[in-house]
């Protein structure tokens, strides 16, 4: 190590070129790193959900939840099973002990659930998934004195426009009921026309189909044939013929029933500032950048969508989860600037202005090198990793100050600048190395925290340990 210190001090071009390379590559890496509100991590749980329309919670418990719990009893590594039951739906969350292969356990649970043969006939197929911690970035509220149909139509338009933006790929409409066409048959009309409910249901079913009809093949081309008869609108269903007579008379659905083009009958209402509202949730997917998503969505709302709304309608950003990330970035920048100013001021007052300058530069170089390592490790810029940077600012300056003070002392003893740099650094190298290692060891246990908390906080010790290790190399070489 002493030889390396001496060589770097006597060859400043090499050290300066390395510094410039690290700063440029670090800046490029930081700009290209994914931005997230919180780090992505897999949960040690598997989720099972089964939909059973019209069933009471008691029925779901006896016919769905109990059989699943009994079937999963033989799987190793299960820590706990939590069931959540509501009207028409049952769900289970299976937590595993630390160290379990979640992908393997997910497949094992799927196989066990598929073996269950006592589910009710009306129950939908079970859905087995491995949940993640993904979350939305923005919740936009479309509100005003308008009907639910108008609000949902405008929300769907906004969804389509946002997806067209390059920075956004996943948007969903929430806090609104699903569309539904309901047909209410009149009992008196059935009697007067001599019809039955089964006859009407059969006519509607047979007149709203899309069926493949094979294909016509030639020597050069094959043409598929398909019957396209699915109905979508109120008028389509009203014009379905239920019965015809020998004289050409026809009875339509509209003659015996009322067709309502509306929404699912569910107890769901949404209000914003006393007005009817619908929510549009914007998510981050893949390598999309949070701050870019928020900026583009806000610009589209202000410049295009809101001006195109009818009177009495407005769109507002209600929840912006990127604000926490932006606040953390601002805090990091402010703390870094304040830390650099205090380091330069103190060292300039008591030592040499050149040592103060290079000590301050060392903090930036260490951080730039850290971004390179974090990018190689696949980490992201998020609130947790930024907290690690903020925490490291107060520690990373110690090495530079200690080394600078020893170099200054050797210069006061009469050595030349190069000799003072070499001797001063060599004298303090071993203590600085071990003091840094003790701090790194102090953060190591954070990496060993079990469960979800350990995965959530893992970025903090990683960032701090990487910054400390790189600041050590920067200070010595």
GROMACS .gro file of C-alpha atoms in nm, residues 1 5 58 66 78 88 155 176 180 184-185 287 310 313 321 339 349-350 358 396 414 441:
model
   22
    1UNK     CA    1   0.000   0.000   0.000
    5UNK     CA    2   0.055   0.577  -0.222
   58UNK     CA    3  -6.956  -1.829   0.600
   66UNK     CA    4  -6.090  -2.448   0.477
   78UNK     CA    5  -4.471  -2.218   0.598
   88UNK     CA    6  -6.813  -1.312  -0.284
  155UNK     CA    7  -6.125   0.913  -1.734
  176UNK     CA    8  -6.565   0.360  -1.032
  180UNK     CA    9  -7.292  -0.349  -1.715
  184UNK     CA   10  -8.513  -0.641  -1.671
  185UNK     CA   11  -8.795  -0.860  -1.803
  287UNK     CA   12  -3.693   0.126  -1.611
  310UNK     CA   13  -6.646   2.042  -2.047
  313UNK     CA   14  -6.527   1.933  -1.484
  321UNK     CA   15  -4.581   0.965  -0.433
  339UNK     CA   16  -2.115   1.978   0.436
  349UNK     CA   17  -0.900   2.831   0.864
  350UNK     CA   18  -0.674   2.578   1.035
  358UNK     CA   19  -0.915   1.863  -0.243
  396UNK     CA   20  -1.718   1.025   0.455
  414UNK     CA   21   0.998   2.115   0.630
  441UNK     CA   22  -1.864  -0.363   1.022
   0.00000   0.00000   0.00000
